[in-house]
PDB file of C-alpha atoms in Angstrom:
ATOM      1  CA  MET A   5      44.532  38.779 -39.345  1.00  0.00           C
ATOM      2  CA  GLU A   6      44.779  42.568 -39.280  1.00  0.00           C
ATOM      3  CA  VAL A   7      43.165  42.945 -35.858  1.00  0.00           C
ATOM      4  CA  GLU A   8      45.339  40.237 -34.342  1.00  0.00           C
ATOM      5  CA  GLN A   9      48.470  41.804 -35.849  1.00  0.00           C
ATOM      6  CA  TYR A  10      47.471  45.122 -34.307  1.00  0.00           C
ATOM      7  CA  LEU A  11      46.969  43.400 -30.942  1.00  0.00           C
ATOM      8  CA  ALA A  12      50.503  42.010 -31.219  1.00  0.00           C
ATOM      9  CA  GLU A  13      51.811  45.512 -31.947  1.00  0.00           C
ATOM     10  CA  LEU A  14      50.040  46.706 -28.799  1.00  0.00           C
ATOM     11  CA  GLY A  15      51.667  43.875 -26.829  1.00  0.00           C
ATOM     12  CA  ILE A  16      48.341  42.140 -26.206  1.00  0.00           C
ATOM     13  CA  THR A  17      48.304  38.353 -26.300  1.00  0.00           C
ATOM     14  CA  LEU A  18      44.945  36.637 -26.283  1.00  0.00           C
ATOM     15  CA  PRO A  19      44.756  33.950 -23.592  1.00  0.00           C
ATOM     16  CA  ASN A  20      43.343  30.477 -23.940  1.00  0.00           C
ATOM     17  CA  VAL A  21      39.610  30.468 -23.304  1.00  0.00           C
ATOM     18  CA  SER A  22      38.790  29.108 -19.867  1.00  0.00           C
ATOM     19  CA  LYS A  23      36.234  26.363 -19.480  1.00  0.00           C
ATOM     20  CA  PRO A  24      32.927  27.645 -18.080  1.00  0.00           C
ATOM     21  CA  VAL A  25      32.633  27.283 -14.313  1.00  0.00           C
ATOM     22  CA  ALA A  26      28.838  26.820 -14.400  1.00  0.00           C
ATOM     23  CA  SER A  27      26.016  25.867 -16.791  1.00  0.00           C
ATOM     24  CA  TYR A  28      26.671  28.147 -19.778  1.00  0.00           C
ATOM     25  CA  VAL A  29      28.757  28.396 -22.930  1.00  0.00           C
ATOM     26  CA  PRO A  30      31.326  31.147 -23.641  1.00  0.00           C
ATOM     27  CA  ALA A  31      29.350  32.576 -26.570  1.00  0.00           C
ATOM     28  CA  VAL A  32      26.244  32.032 -28.688  1.00  0.00           C
ATOM     29  CA  CYS A  33      25.567  33.189 -32.245  1.00  0.00           C
ATOM     30  CA  GLY A  34      22.116  34.518 -33.034  1.00  0.00           C
ATOM     31  CA  GLY A  35      21.951  35.495 -36.694  1.00  0.00           C
ATOM     32  CA  LYS A  36      24.607  38.133 -37.287  1.00  0.00           C
ATOM     33  CA  LEU A  37      25.123  38.769 -33.574  1.00  0.00           C
ATOM     34  CA  LEU A  38      27.551  37.017 -31.252  1.00  0.00           C
ATOM     35  CA  PHE A  39      26.659  37.196 -27.555  1.00  0.00           C
ATOM     36  CA  VAL A  40      29.744  36.730 -25.386  1.00  0.00           C
ATOM     37  CA  SER A  41      29.123  35.516 -21.840  1.00  0.00           C
ATOM     38  CA  GLY A  42      30.471  37.615 -18.996  1.00  0.00           C
ATOM     39  CA  GLN A  43      34.242  37.384 -18.699  1.00  0.00           C
ATOM     40  CA  LEU A  44      36.141  37.994 -15.490  1.00  0.00           C
ATOM     41  CA  CYS A  45      39.432  39.805 -15.011  1.00  0.00           C
ATOM     42  CA  THR A  46      41.794  36.854 -15.233  1.00  0.00           C
ATOM     43  CA  VAL A  47      45.375  37.284 -16.401  1.00  0.00           C
ATOM     44  CA  SER A  48      47.490  34.207 -17.191  1.00  0.00           C
ATOM     45  CA  GLY A  49      44.740  32.048 -15.711  1.00  0.00           C
ATOM     46  CA  GLU A  50      44.747  33.899 -12.372  1.00  0.00           C
ATOM     47  CA  LEU A  51      41.962  36.148 -11.132  1.00  0.00           C
ATOM     48  CA  LYS A  52      43.366  39.654 -10.617  1.00  0.00           C
ATOM     49  CA  TYR A  53      41.977  42.708  -8.846  1.00  0.00           C
ATOM     50  CA  LYS A  54      39.763  40.810  -6.395  1.00  0.00           C
ATOM     51  CA  GLY A  55      37.426  42.691  -4.116  1.00  0.00           C
ATOM     52  CA  LYS A  56      35.165  45.704  -3.990  1.00  0.00           C
ATOM     53  CA  VAL A  57      35.956  48.756  -6.081  1.00  0.00           C
ATOM     54  CA  GLY A  58      36.074  51.811  -3.869  1.00  0.00           C
ATOM     55  CA  ARG A  59      37.051  49.744  -0.839  1.00  0.00           C
ATOM     56  CA  ASN A  60      40.031  47.478  -1.533  1.00  0.00           C
ATOM     57  CA  VAL A  61      40.343  47.877  -5.330  1.00  0.00           C
ATOM     58  CA  SER A  62      41.252  51.292  -6.700  1.00  0.00           C
ATOM     59  CA  LEU A  63      39.526  52.936  -9.639  1.00  0.00           C
ATOM     60  CA  GLU A  64      42.770  52.584 -11.620  1.00  0.00           C
ATOM     61  CA  ASP A  65      43.059  48.856 -10.901  1.00  0.00           C
ATOM     62  CA  ALA A  66      39.376  48.350 -11.716  1.00  0.00           C
ATOM     63  CA  TYR A  67      39.938  50.097 -15.070  1.00  0.00           C
ATOM     64  CA  GLU A  68      42.729  47.564 -15.737  1.00  0.00           C
ATOM     65  CA  ALA A  69      40.388  44.766 -14.642  1.00  0.00           C
ATOM     66  CA  ALA A  70      37.856  45.914 -17.252  1.00  0.00           C
ATOM     67  CA  LYS A  71      40.599  45.794 -19.887  1.00  0.00           C
ATOM     68  CA  ALA A  72      41.591  42.277 -18.825  1.00  0.00           C
ATOM     69  CA  SER A  73      37.960  41.126 -18.937  1.00  0.00           C
ATOM     70  CA  THR A  74      37.665  42.589 -22.444  1.00  0.00           C
ATOM     71  CA  ILE A  75      40.817  40.823 -23.626  1.00  0.00           C
ATOM     72  CA  ASN A  76      39.274  37.571 -22.356  1.00  0.00           C
ATOM     73  CA  SER A  77      36.111  38.423 -24.315  1.00  0.00           C
ATOM     74  CA  LEU A  78      38.194  38.936 -27.460  1.00  0.00           C
ATOM     75  CA  ALA A  79      39.772  35.517 -26.921  1.00  0.00           C
ATOM     76  CA  VAL A  80      36.284  33.974 -26.860  1.00  0.00           C
ATOM     77  CA  ILE A  81      35.355  35.810 -30.075  1.00  0.00           C
ATOM     78  CA  LYS A  82      38.499  34.564 -31.809  1.00  0.00           C
ATOM     79  CA  LYS A  83      37.873  30.992 -30.658  1.00  0.00           C
ATOM     80  CA  VAL A  84      34.282  31.045 -31.926  1.00  0.00           C
ATOM     81  CA  LEU A  85      34.868  32.934 -35.192  1.00  0.00           C
ATOM     82  CA  GLY A  86      38.426  31.879 -36.007  1.00  0.00           C
ATOM     83  CA  SER A  87      39.478  35.495 -36.556  1.00  0.00           C
ATOM     84  CA  LEU A  88      38.770  38.867 -34.995  1.00  0.00           C
ATOM     85  CA  ASP A  89      38.641  40.280 -38.526  1.00  0.00           C
ATOM     86  CA  ARG A  90      35.096  38.892 -38.724  1.00  0.00           C
ATOM     87  CA  VAL A  91      33.959  41.500 -36.196  1.00  0.00           C
ATOM     88  CA  LYS A  92      31.849  44.007 -38.112  1.00  0.00           C
ATOM     89  CA  ARG A  93      31.018  46.136 -35.060  1.00  0.00           C
ATOM     90  CA  ILE A  94      30.989  46.069 -31.290  1.00  0.00           C
ATOM     91  CA  VAL A  95      27.281  46.579 -30.617  1.00  0.00           C
ATOM     92  CA  LYS A  96      27.037  46.620 -26.823  1.00  0.00           C
ATOM     93  CA  VAL A  97      29.192  46.356 -23.738  1.00  0.00           C
ATOM     94  CA  VAL A  98      27.696  45.463 -20.376  1.00  0.00           C
ATOM     95  CA  GLY A  99      30.028  45.952 -17.441  1.00  0.00           C
ATOM     96  CA  PHE A 100      29.415  44.826 -13.885  1.00  0.00           C
ATOM     97  CA  VAL A 101      31.462  46.391 -11.109  1.00  0.00           C
ATOM     98  CA  ASN A 102      31.710  44.769  -7.668  1.00  0.00           C
ATOM     99  CA  SER A 103      31.174  48.054  -5.847  1.00  0.00           C
ATOM    100  CA  ASP A 104      31.433  49.395  -2.350  1.00  0.00           C
ATOM    101  CA  PRO A 105      27.993  50.865  -1.540  1.00  0.00           C
ATOM    102  CA  ASN A 106      29.424  54.397  -1.668  1.00  0.00           C
ATOM    103  CA  PHE A 107      31.249  53.919  -4.997  1.00  0.00           C
ATOM    104  CA  THR A 108      29.490  55.696  -7.892  1.00  0.00           C
ATOM    105  CA  GLU A 109      32.085  55.774 -10.678  1.00  0.00           C
ATOM    106  CA  GLN A 110      31.228  52.497 -12.415  1.00  0.00           C
ATOM    107  CA  HIS A 111      31.200  54.371 -15.734  1.00  0.00           C
ATOM    108  CA  LYS A 112      34.893  55.230 -15.300  1.00  0.00           C
ATOM    109  CA  VAL A 113      35.735  51.597 -14.526  1.00  0.00           C
ATOM    110  CA  ILE A 114      34.014  50.275 -17.660  1.00  0.00           C
ATOM    111  CA  ASN A 115      35.829  52.908 -19.724  1.00  0.00           C
ATOM    112  CA  GLY A 116      38.672  50.382 -19.473  1.00  0.00           C
ATOM    113  CA  ALA A 117      36.665  48.098 -21.768  1.00  0.00           C
ATOM    114  CA  SER A 118      35.300  50.849 -23.999  1.00  0.00           C
ATOM    115  CA  ASP A 119      38.618  52.634 -24.498  1.00  0.00           C
ATOM    116  CA  LEU A 120      40.359  49.377 -25.407  1.00  0.00           C
ATOM    117  CA  LEU A 121      37.669  48.353 -27.922  1.00  0.00           C
ATOM    118  CA  VAL A 122      37.802  51.738 -29.667  1.00  0.00           C
ATOM    119  CA  LYS A 123      41.605  51.605 -29.721  1.00  0.00           C
ATOM    120  CA  ILE A 124      41.553  48.158 -31.340  1.00  0.00           C
ATOM    121  CA  PHE A 125      38.583  48.472 -33.696  1.00  0.00           C
ATOM    122  CA  GLY A 126      38.409  52.229 -34.361  1.00  0.00           C
ATOM    123  CA  ASP A 127      34.942  53.393 -35.404  1.00  0.00           C
ATOM    124  CA  LYS A 128      33.730  49.767 -35.376  1.00  0.00           C
ATOM    125  CA  GLY A 129      34.525  49.722 -31.669  1.00  0.00           C
ATOM    126  CA  HIS A 130      32.073  52.479 -30.675  1.00  0.00           C
ATOM    127  CA  HIS A 131      29.146  50.844 -28.890  1.00  0.00           C
ATOM    128  CA  ALA A 132      26.136  51.167 -26.645  1.00  0.00           C
ATOM    129  CA  ARG A 133      26.928  50.421 -23.020  1.00  0.00           C
ATOM    130  CA  SER A 134      25.722  49.782 -19.499  1.00  0.00           C
ATOM    131  CA  ALA A 135      27.946  50.122 -16.415  1.00  0.00           C
ATOM    132  CA  VAL A 136      26.294  48.577 -13.389  1.00  0.00           C
ATOM    133  CA  GLY A 137      27.354  48.446  -9.756  1.00  0.00           C
ATOM    134  CA  VAL A 138      26.642  45.122  -8.052  1.00  0.00           C
ATOM    135  CA  THR A 139      27.087  43.825  -4.509  1.00  0.00           C
ATOM    136  CA  ALA A 140      29.129  40.768  -5.541  1.00  0.00           C
ATOM    137  CA  LEU A 141      30.595  38.944  -8.529  1.00  0.00           C
ATOM    138  CA  PRO A 142      31.739  35.317  -8.862  1.00  0.00           C
ATOM    139  CA  PHE A 143      34.980  34.551  -7.006  1.00  0.00           C
ATOM    140  CA  ASP A 144      35.008  38.120  -5.625  1.00  0.00           C
ATOM    141  CA  ALA A 145      36.087  39.477  -9.019  1.00  0.00           C
ATOM    142  CA  SER A 146      36.045  43.255  -9.196  1.00  0.00           C
ATOM    143  CA  VAL A 147      34.775  43.433 -12.791  1.00  0.00           C
ATOM    144  CA  GLU A 148      32.855  41.310 -15.309  1.00  0.00           C
ATOM    145  CA  VAL A 149      32.330  42.319 -18.940  1.00  0.00           C
ATOM    146  CA  GLU A 150      30.011  40.884 -21.570  1.00  0.00           C
ATOM    147  CA  LEU A 151      29.850  41.870 -25.240  1.00  0.00           C
ATOM    148  CA  VAL A 152      27.405  41.774 -28.118  1.00  0.00           C
ATOM    149  CA  VAL A 153      29.193  41.814 -31.459  1.00  0.00           C
ATOM    150  CA  GLU A 154      27.909  42.073 -35.033  1.00  0.00           C
ATOM    151  CA  ILE A 155      29.792  39.616 -37.231  1.00  0.00           C
ATOM    152  CA  GLU A 156      30.499  39.132 -40.918  1.00  0.00           C
TER     153      GLU A 156
END
């Protein structure tokens, strides 16, 4: 429970995992890898930071949206594994940013996810990453994050 104790010290509470809104499951294990489905930026069950980054969502709010999406991903990991202490390494982060056509700082948005994972997991949190601008996300979310995690 070390990771979860550290989250509590940081003031981070993992939410309940939402039921999927389409035909998928929150996560799938494949050998020693856990693939976490894309998580949106919900806080207390409410979608936050709706809209296009660079138009009606600021870079700063989008960074926070990436953090919220990552916290939701951690909640899925805990539900599937029973403990975040079973995370051996964060392997990959894929971040999707609902972007205005002229917005080109997706990498700074997804730093919200990356910075949080490194803060929580230290060296085990360093990962490969993609930060992709898209024309739309479900429910007009500004950010969606998916993770690939090596587990023990």
